[in-house]
């Protein structure tokens, strides 16, 4: 019997690491440039952390969570997103007493029982960042600016930022009433999910991808027309700031996002090529979340992007990424006596800091050199009986096949200079 990785998960093989390192290094550098500090939270959390914050009626909570009882009977969930865990940690560690805003970023695996397809997995990885403790629209603008610049610096071409304001709980009531009034006459002919949304989470009606439901959403009232004066002022200010830093955006009145904790600003970014999984990143403001988790009332805004989807689009757009450096040296040897000397020499050269792979079994020189070239090393070192006698070693340039003889005295220093 052969085992395979569970459906919707994937092995990230060495050949793929070039892309992963490229994206992760850029993510960390970007986050640090904007003043974010890295945080890592556990892979699983109390299930209620997610059900209460993401919302019982969302797809994530109702269909996609990996929830299980552990042996002690606790209900745990593999994290289906990163924002609620960061807020939980923020409260738990009293980060509210730190100078605000507190800026935290993460690179973490995320689990959702989604229907797998290209760019959609059951385990994926996110780069996310959360700016906690600032209510000003400048915080939203800075988060959007950073998201936008991140893709630019990766070399990805994206569409204008999709932007909307869904208001606060005060103005949302009037909007939801208007939305329900608009949908009421035709709701019985919409899909089953939409009929449930109508009762339980009407905002999500705007987000249904089924053609008939999407057509119904086209003329639905706009949340931006129902904003209270504070939400309106916030949205206006955000737009002024986005223009000031020249972020292309489009107001998308149907953008509501798939998590219930958002207030006011929501936004998403899509890559140039439209596909089934077109969104590569999304975020928004979630001023009520920390209070909902038992912390003090704390405004916050954040964003997350899927690394697999970024890599998929880097490939689609033919973005060349810097290759990871191959190991520089390969140590080959010939003959019984050389075996032990070569083994010791390899260990010592690595201790001196040289990146070196040594031949381990007793293979022919030809086979050893084949291995060296498969590894992409720049130089092979060859130790045979006669070199041993002369206290020397052969250095072979793998690109040009040129060889020269080096003394074993001061070998590490000689190699360091190459
Ligand atoms: P989200 O939109 O649910 O937001 O996920 C963020 C990104 O994760 C998506 O844009 C997509 O790139 C990626 N993603 C989501 N599901 C999958 C999947 N099944 N397979 C591959 N990639 C996927 C959040 O999770 C919020 N916590 C973002 C946020 C941070 N809001 C405020 N702060």
Coordinates of C-alpha atoms and ligand atoms in Angstrom, one line a residue:
X1 CA 0.0 0.0 0.0
X2 CA 1.3 3.5 -0.9
X3 CA 0.4 6.4 1.2
X4 CA -0.3 9.8 -0.4
X5 CA -0.5 13.2 1.2
X6 CA -4.0 13.9 2.3
X7 CA -6.3 15.4 -0.3
X8 CA -5.9 19.2 -0.6
X9 CA -2.4 19.1 1.0
X10 CA 0.9 19.2 -0.8
X11 CA 4.6 18.4 -0.2
X12 CA 6.8 21.4 -0.9
X13 CA 9.7 19.8 -2.6
X14 CA 13.3 21.1 -2.7
X15 CA 12.8 22.4 -6.3
X16 CA 9.9 24.5 -5.1
X17 CA 11.9 26.1 -2.2
X18 CA 13.3 28.8 -4.5
X19 CA 9.9 30.3 -4.7
X20 CA 9.0 29.8 -1.1
X21 CA 12.2 31.4 0.1
X22 CA 11.7 34.3 -2.3
X23 CA 8.2 35.0 -1.1
X24 CA 9.0 34.4 2.6
X25 CA 12.2 36.6 2.6
X26 CA 10.4 39.4 0.8
X27 CA 7.5 39.1 3.3
X28 CA 9.7 39.3 6.3
X29 CA 11.7 42.2 4.9
X30 CA 8.6 44.1 4.0
X31 CA 7.0 43.6 7.4
X32 CA 10.1 44.7 9.1
X33 CA 10.4 47.8 6.9
X34 CA 6.9 48.8 8.0
X35 CA 7.7 48.1 11.7
X36 CA 6.0 44.8 12.2
X37 CA 7.4 42.1 14.6
X38 CA 6.9 38.5 13.9
X39 CA 4.5 36.4 16.1
X40 CA 3.9 32.7 16.0
X41 CA 0.8 31.2 17.6
X42 CA -0.2 27.6 18.0
X43 CA -1.4 25.5 15.1
X44 CA -4.6 24.8 17.0
X45 CA -6.8 26.8 19.3
X46 CA -10.0 26.5 21.4
X47 CA -12.7 26.0 18.7
X48 CA -14.8 28.9 20.1
X49 CA -12.1 31.4 19.3
X50 CA -13.0 30.9 15.7
X51 CA -16.7 30.1 15.8
X52 CA -17.4 33.3 17.7
X53 CA -15.3 35.7 15.8
X54 CA -15.4 34.5 12.2
X55 CA -19.2 33.9 12.5
X56 CA -21.3 30.8 12.8
X57 CA -22.9 31.4 9.5
X58 CA -19.8 31.9 7.4
X59 CA -18.5 29.1 5.1
X60 CA -15.3 28.9 7.1
X61 CA -17.1 28.0 10.4
X62 CA -20.1 26.1 9.0
X63 CA -18.3 24.0 6.4
X64 CA -14.5 24.3 6.5
X65 CA -13.1 24.0 10.0
X66 CA -11.0 21.0 11.2
X67 CA -12.4 20.6 14.7
X68 CA -11.7 17.7 17.0
X69 CA -11.9 16.7 20.6
X70 CA -8.5 15.9 22.1
X71 CA -8.0 13.2 24.7
X72 CA -8.9 15.6 27.5
X73 CA -12.2 16.4 25.9
X74 CA -11.3 20.0 24.8
X75 CA -12.7 21.1 21.5
X76 CA -9.8 22.3 19.4
X77 CA -9.7 23.7 15.8
X78 CA -6.7 23.8 13.4
X79 CA -6.5 27.5 12.7
X80 CA -8.6 28.5 9.7
X81 CA -7.2 32.0 9.7
X82 CA -4.6 34.1 11.6
X83 CA -6.3 37.2 12.9
X84 CA -8.3 35.8 15.8
X85 CA -5.2 33.9 17.2
X86 CA -3.1 37.1 17.0
X87 CA -5.8 39.0 18.9
X88 CA -6.1 36.2 21.5
X89 CA -2.3 36.4 22.0
X90 CA -2.4 40.2 22.1
X91 CA -4.9 40.1 25.0
X92 CA -3.3 37.1 26.8
X93 CA 0.1 38.8 26.9
X94 CA -1.1 42.2 27.9
X95 CA 0.2 43.8 24.7
X96 CA -2.4 46.5 25.1
X97 CA 0.1 48.2 27.4
X98 CA 2.7 48.5 24.7
X99 CA 3.0 51.7 22.6
X100 CA 0.3 51.7 20.0
X101 CA -0.1 50.7 17.3
X102 CA 1.2 47.2 18.0
X103 CA 2.3 45.7 14.6
X104 CA 2.5 41.9 14.3
X105 CA 3.1 39.7 11.3
X106 CA 3.0 35.9 10.8
X107 CA 3.9 33.3 8.2
X108 CA 1.7 30.4 9.2
X109 CA -0.1 27.3 7.9
X110 CA -3.9 27.6 7.7
X111 CA -6.4 24.8 7.5
X112 CA -9.8 24.9 5.7
X113 CA -11.8 21.9 4.5
X114 CA -12.2 23.6 1.0
X115 CA -12.9 21.8 -2.3
X116 CA -9.3 21.4 -3.6
X117 CA -8.3 22.8 -7.0
X118 CA -5.5 24.9 -8.4
X119 CA -4.7 27.6 -5.8
X120 CA -7.2 26.2 -3.3
X121 CA -6.0 23.7 -0.6
X122 CA -7.0 22.3 2.7
X123 CA -3.7 23.3 4.2
X124 CA -2.3 26.6 2.8
X125 CA 0.1 29.2 4.1
X126 CA -0.5 32.8 4.8
X127 CA 1.6 35.9 5.2
X128 CA -0.5 38.2 7.4
X129 CA 0.0 41.4 9.3
X130 CA -2.2 43.0 11.9
X131 CA -2.0 46.7 13.0
X132 CA -3.6 46.9 16.4
X133 CA -4.6 50.0 18.4
X134 CA -5.1 52.7 15.8
X135 CA -8.5 53.9 14.7
X136 CA -7.3 56.5 12.2
X137 CA -7.9 55.8 8.5
X138 CA -4.2 56.3 8.0
X139 CA -3.8 52.8 9.5
X140 CA -6.1 51.3 6.9
X141 CA -4.2 53.3 4.2
X142 CA -0.8 52.1 5.4
X143 CA -2.0 48.4 5.5
X144 CA -3.4 48.7 2.0
X145 CA -0.2 50.5 0.8
X146 CA 1.9 47.7 2.3
X147 CA -0.2 45.0 0.7
X148 CA -0.1 46.7 -2.7
X149 CA 3.7 47.3 -2.5
X150 CA 4.3 43.7 -1.4
X151 CA 3.0 42.3 -4.7
X152 CA 4.8 45.1 -6.7
X153 CA 8.1 44.1 -5.1
X154 CA 7.5 40.5 -5.7
X155 CA 7.2 41.4 -9.4
X156 CA 3.5 40.4 -9.6
X157 CA 1.1 42.4 -11.7
X158 CA -2.2 42.9 -9.9
X159 CA -5.5 44.6 -10.6
X160 CA -6.5 47.7 -8.7
X161 CA -7.3 47.2 -5.0
X162 CA -11.0 46.3 -4.6
X163 CA -12.3 48.5 -1.8
X164 CA -15.5 48.9 0.1
X165 CA -16.8 50.1 3.5
X166 CA -19.4 47.9 5.2
X167 CA -19.9 50.4 8.0
X168 CA -20.1 49.8 11.7
X169 CA -22.9 47.9 13.6
X170 CA -24.8 51.1 14.0
X171 CA -25.1 52.0 10.3
X172 CA -25.2 48.4 9.2
X173 CA -28.6 47.8 10.6
X174 CA -30.2 50.3 8.2
X175 CA -28.2 48.8 5.4
X176 CA -29.2 45.2 6.2
X177 CA -32.9 46.3 6.3
X178 CA -32.5 47.9 2.9
X179 CA -30.7 44.8 1.6
X180 CA -33.4 42.4 2.8
X181 CA -36.2 44.6 1.4
X182 CA -34.4 44.5 -2.0
X183 CA -33.9 40.7 -1.9
X184 CA -37.3 39.8 -0.4
X185 CA -39.4 39.5 -3.6
X186 CA -36.9 37.1 -5.4
X187 CA -35.3 35.2 -2.5
X188 CA -37.3 32.1 -3.0
X189 CA -35.8 31.6 -6.5
X190 CA -32.2 31.9 -5.2
X191 CA -29.9 29.0 -4.1
X192 CA -30.4 27.3 -0.8
X193 CA -27.3 28.9 0.6
X194 CA -28.6 32.4 -0.2
X195 CA -32.0 31.6 1.4
X196 CA -30.1 30.8 4.6
X197 CA -27.9 33.9 4.2
X198 CA -31.1 36.0 3.8
X199 CA -32.1 35.0 7.4
X200 CA -28.8 34.6 9.1
X201 CA -26.1 36.7 7.3
X202 CA -27.7 38.9 4.6
X203 CA -24.4 40.8 3.8
X204 CA -23.1 37.5 2.3
X205 CA -25.9 37.5 -0.3
X206 CA -23.7 39.9 -2.2
X207 CA -20.9 37.4 -2.4
X208 CA -22.7 34.4 -3.9
X209 CA -20.8 33.2 -7.0
X210 CA -23.8 31.3 -8.6
X211 CA -24.8 33.1 -11.8
X212 CA -28.4 33.8 -10.9
X213 CA -27.6 35.0 -7.4
X214 CA -24.7 37.1 -8.7
X215 CA -27.2 38.7 -11.2
X216 CA -29.6 39.5 -8.3
X217 CA -26.7 41.2 -6.5
X218 CA -25.9 43.5 -9.3
X219 CA -28.6 46.1 -8.5
X220 CA -28.6 45.6 -4.7
X221 CA -28.2 48.7 -2.5
X222 CA -24.7 49.8 -1.7
X223 CA -23.4 49.7 1.9
X224 CA -21.4 52.8 1.1
X225 CA -24.7 54.7 0.7
X226 CA -25.8 53.8 4.3
X227 CA -22.7 54.9 6.2
X228 CA -23.2 57.0 9.4
X229 CA -21.2 60.2 9.4
X230 CA -18.2 58.8 11.3
X231 CA -17.9 55.8 8.9
X232 CA -18.4 58.1 5.9
X233 CA -15.6 60.5 7.2
X234 CA -13.3 57.5 7.8
X235 CA -13.9 56.2 4.2
X236 CA -13.4 59.6 2.7
X237 CA -10.2 60.1 4.5
X238 CA -9.0 56.6 3.5
X239 CA -9.6 57.5 -0.2
X240 CA -7.7 60.8 0.1
X241 CA -4.7 58.9 1.6
X242 CA -4.8 56.1 -1.0
X243 CA -4.8 58.8 -3.7
X244 CA -1.9 60.6 -2.0
X245 CA 0.3 57.5 -2.2
X246 CA -1.0 56.6 -5.6
X247 CA -2.6 53.2 -4.9
X248 CA -4.9 52.3 -7.7
X249 CA -8.3 51.2 -6.3
X250 CA -11.8 50.6 -7.4
X251 CA -14.8 50.8 -5.1
X252 CA -16.5 47.4 -5.3
X253 CA -20.0 47.6 -3.7
X254 CA -20.3 43.9 -3.6
X255 CA -17.2 43.2 -1.6
X256 CA -18.1 42.0 1.8
X257 CA -15.4 39.4 2.7
X258 CA -16.0 35.9 4.1
X259 CA -15.4 36.7 7.8
X260 CA -17.9 38.5 10.1
X261 CA -15.5 40.5 12.2
X262 CA -15.0 43.3 9.7
X263 CA -16.1 46.8 10.2
X264 CA -15.8 49.8 7.8
X265 CA -12.9 49.1 5.5
X266 CA -12.7 45.8 3.5
X267 CA -10.4 45.2 0.6
X268 CA -9.0 42.5 -1.7
X269 CA -6.4 42.2 -4.3
X270 CA -6.5 40.1 -7.5
X271 CA -3.7 39.2 -9.8
X272 CA -3.8 40.3 -13.4
X273 CA -5.0 37.0 -14.8
X274 CA -8.5 36.1 -13.7
X275 CA -9.0 32.6 -12.5
X276 CA -11.4 30.7 -10.3
X277 CA -9.2 31.5 -7.4
X278 CA -8.5 35.1 -8.4
X279 CA -8.1 36.7 -4.9
X280 CA -4.6 36.5 -3.7
X281 CA -5.0 38.7 -0.6
X282 CA -7.7 40.3 1.5
X283 CA -8.2 42.2 4.7
X284 CA -9.9 45.0 6.5
X285 CA -10.7 46.7 9.8
X286 CA -12.0 44.7 12.7
X287 CA -12.5 47.2 15.6
X288 CA -14.8 45.0 17.6
X289 CA -12.8 41.8 17.6
X290 CA -10.5 42.3 20.6
X291 CA -13.4 43.5 22.8
X292 CA -15.4 40.5 21.7
X293 CA -12.6 38.2 22.9
X294 CA -12.7 39.9 26.3
X295 CA -10.0 42.6 25.8
X296 CA -10.4 46.3 25.9
X297 CA -12.1 48.1 23.0
X298 CA -9.3 48.3 20.5
X299 CA -9.4 49.4 16.9
X300 CA -7.4 47.2 14.4
X301 CA -6.9 46.5 10.8
X302 CA -5.0 43.8 8.9
X303 CA -4.4 41.8 5.8
X304 CA -3.4 38.3 4.8
X305 CA -2.2 36.7 1.5
X306 CA -1.9 33.1 0.5
X307 CA 1.6 32.0 -0.4
X308 CA 0.6 29.2 -2.7
X309 CA -1.6 31.5 -4.7
X310 CA 1.3 34.0 -4.9
X311 CA 3.6 31.3 -6.2
X312 CA 1.0 30.1 -8.7
X313 CA 0.8 33.6 -10.1
X314 CA 4.5 34.2 -10.1
X315 CA 4.8 31.2 -12.3
X316 CA 1.8 32.2 -14.5
X317 CA 3.3 35.7 -15.0
X318 CA 6.8 34.2 -15.6
X319 CA 8.4 36.2 -12.8
X320 CA 12.0 35.1 -12.5
X321 CA 13.0 34.5 -8.9
X322 CA 16.6 34.4 -7.6
X323 CA 17.7 30.8 -7.4
X324 CA 18.9 29.5 -4.1
X325 CA 22.7 29.0 -4.1
X326 CA 23.8 25.5 -4.6
X327 CA 26.4 23.9 -2.3
X328 CA 29.8 25.2 -3.5
X329 CA 32.1 22.2 -3.0
X330 CA 32.0 18.5 -3.5
X331 CA 34.6 16.3 -2.0
X332 CA 35.3 13.1 -4.0
X333 CA 37.9 10.5 -3.1
X334 CA 39.5 7.3 -4.5
X335 CA 41.0 4.4 -2.7
X336 CA 40.7 2.8 0.8
X337 CA 43.3 5.0 2.5
X338 CA 41.7 8.2 1.2
X339 CA 38.3 7.3 2.5
X340 CA 38.9 8.1 6.2
X341 CA 41.2 11.1 5.4
X342 CA 38.5 12.5 3.1
X343 CA 35.8 12.0 5.6
X344 CA 37.8 13.9 8.3
X345 CA 38.8 16.6 5.8
X346 CA 35.1 17.2 4.8
X347 CA 34.1 17.5 8.4
X348 CA 36.9 20.0 9.1
X349 CA 36.2 22.1 6.0
X350 CA 32.6 22.4 7.0
X351 CA 33.6 23.4 10.5
X352 CA 35.6 26.2 8.9
X353 CA 32.3 27.4 7.3
X354 CA 32.7 26.0 3.8
X355 CA 29.5 24.7 2.2
X356 CA 30.5 21.2 1.2
X357 CA 29.0 17.9 0.3
X358 CA 31.2 14.8 0.6
X359 CA 31.0 11.5 -1.2
X360 CA 30.0 8.9 1.3
X361 CA 30.0 5.5 -0.3
X362 CA 32.8 4.0 -2.4
X363 CA 31.8 4.9 -5.9
X364 CA 33.8 5.3 -9.1
X365 CA 35.2 8.8 -9.7
X366 CA 32.9 9.1 -12.7
X367 CA 29.9 8.4 -10.6
X368 CA 31.1 10.9 -7.9
X369 CA 31.6 13.6 -10.4
X370 CA 28.1 12.9 -11.9
X371 CA 26.7 13.4 -8.4
X372 CA 28.6 16.7 -8.1
X373 CA 27.3 18.1 -11.3
X374 CA 23.7 17.0 -10.4
X375 CA 24.1 19.0 -7.2
X376 CA 25.2 22.0 -9.2
X377 CA 28.3 22.5 -7.2
X378 CA 30.9 25.0 -8.5
X379 CA 34.0 23.0 -7.6
X380 CA 34.9 19.4 -6.9
X381 CA 37.8 18.4 -4.7
X382 CA 39.4 15.1 -5.6
X383 CA 41.6 13.2 -3.2
X384 CA 43.4 10.1 -4.5
X385 CA 46.3 7.9 -3.4
X386 CA 48.9 10.0 -5.2
X387 CA 47.5 13.3 -3.8
X388 CA 47.6 11.8 -0.3
X389 CA 51.3 10.9 -0.8
X390 CA 52.1 14.5 -2.0
X391 CA 49.9 16.1 0.6
X392 CA 47.8 17.8 -2.1
X393 CA 44.3 17.7 -3.6
X394 CA 42.9 18.3 -7.0
X395 CA 40.5 21.2 -7.5
X396 CA 38.2 20.8 -10.5
X397 CA 36.1 23.7 -11.8
X398 CA 32.9 21.9 -12.7
X399 CA 31.9 24.5 -15.4
X400 CA 35.2 24.5 -17.4
X401 CA 36.5 21.1 -16.3
X402 CA 39.9 22.8 -15.6
X403 CA 41.9 21.2 -12.8
X404 CA 44.7 22.4 -10.6
X405 CA 46.5 21.0 -7.7
X406 CA 46.3 22.6 -4.3
X407 CA 48.4 22.0 -1.2
X408 CA 46.5 20.6 1.8
X409 CA 48.3 23.2 4.0
X410 CA 45.9 26.1 4.5
X411 CA 43.3 24.4 2.3
X412 CA 40.3 25.9 4.0
X413 CA 41.8 29.4 3.6
X414 CA 42.6 28.8 -0.1
X415 CA 39.0 27.6 -0.7
X416 CA 37.5 30.5 1.2
X417 CA 39.1 32.8 -1.3
X418 CA 37.6 31.1 -4.4
Ligands
LIG1 P1 -9.0 35.3 3.8 O1 -9.4 36.2 2.6 O2 -9.9 34.3 4.2 O3 -8.7 36.4 4.9 O4 -7.6 34.6 3.4 C1 -6.5 35.4 3.0 C2 -5.9 34.8 1.8 O5 -5.5 33.4 2.0 C3 -6.7 34.7 0.5 O6 -6.8 35.9 -0.2 C4 -6.0 33.6 -0.3 O7 -4.9 34.1 -0.9 C5 -5.5 32.7 0.8 N1 -6.4 31.5 1.0 C6 -7.6 31.4 1.6 N2 -8.1 30.2 1.5 C7 -7.3 29.4 0.8 C8 -7.2 28.1 0.4 N3 -8.2 27.2 0.7 N4 -6.1 27.7 -0.4 C9 -5.1 28.5 -0.7 N5 -5.1 29.8 -0.3 C10 -6.2 30.3 0.4 C11 -8.2 36.0 6.2 O8 -7.9 34.9 6.5 C12 -8.2 37.1 7.1 N6 -7.6 36.6 8.4 C13 -7.3 38.2 6.6 C14 -7.1 39.4 7.5 C15 -6.0 39.7 8.3 N7 -8.0 40.3 7.8 C16 -7.5 41.1 8.7 N8 -6.3 40.7 9.0

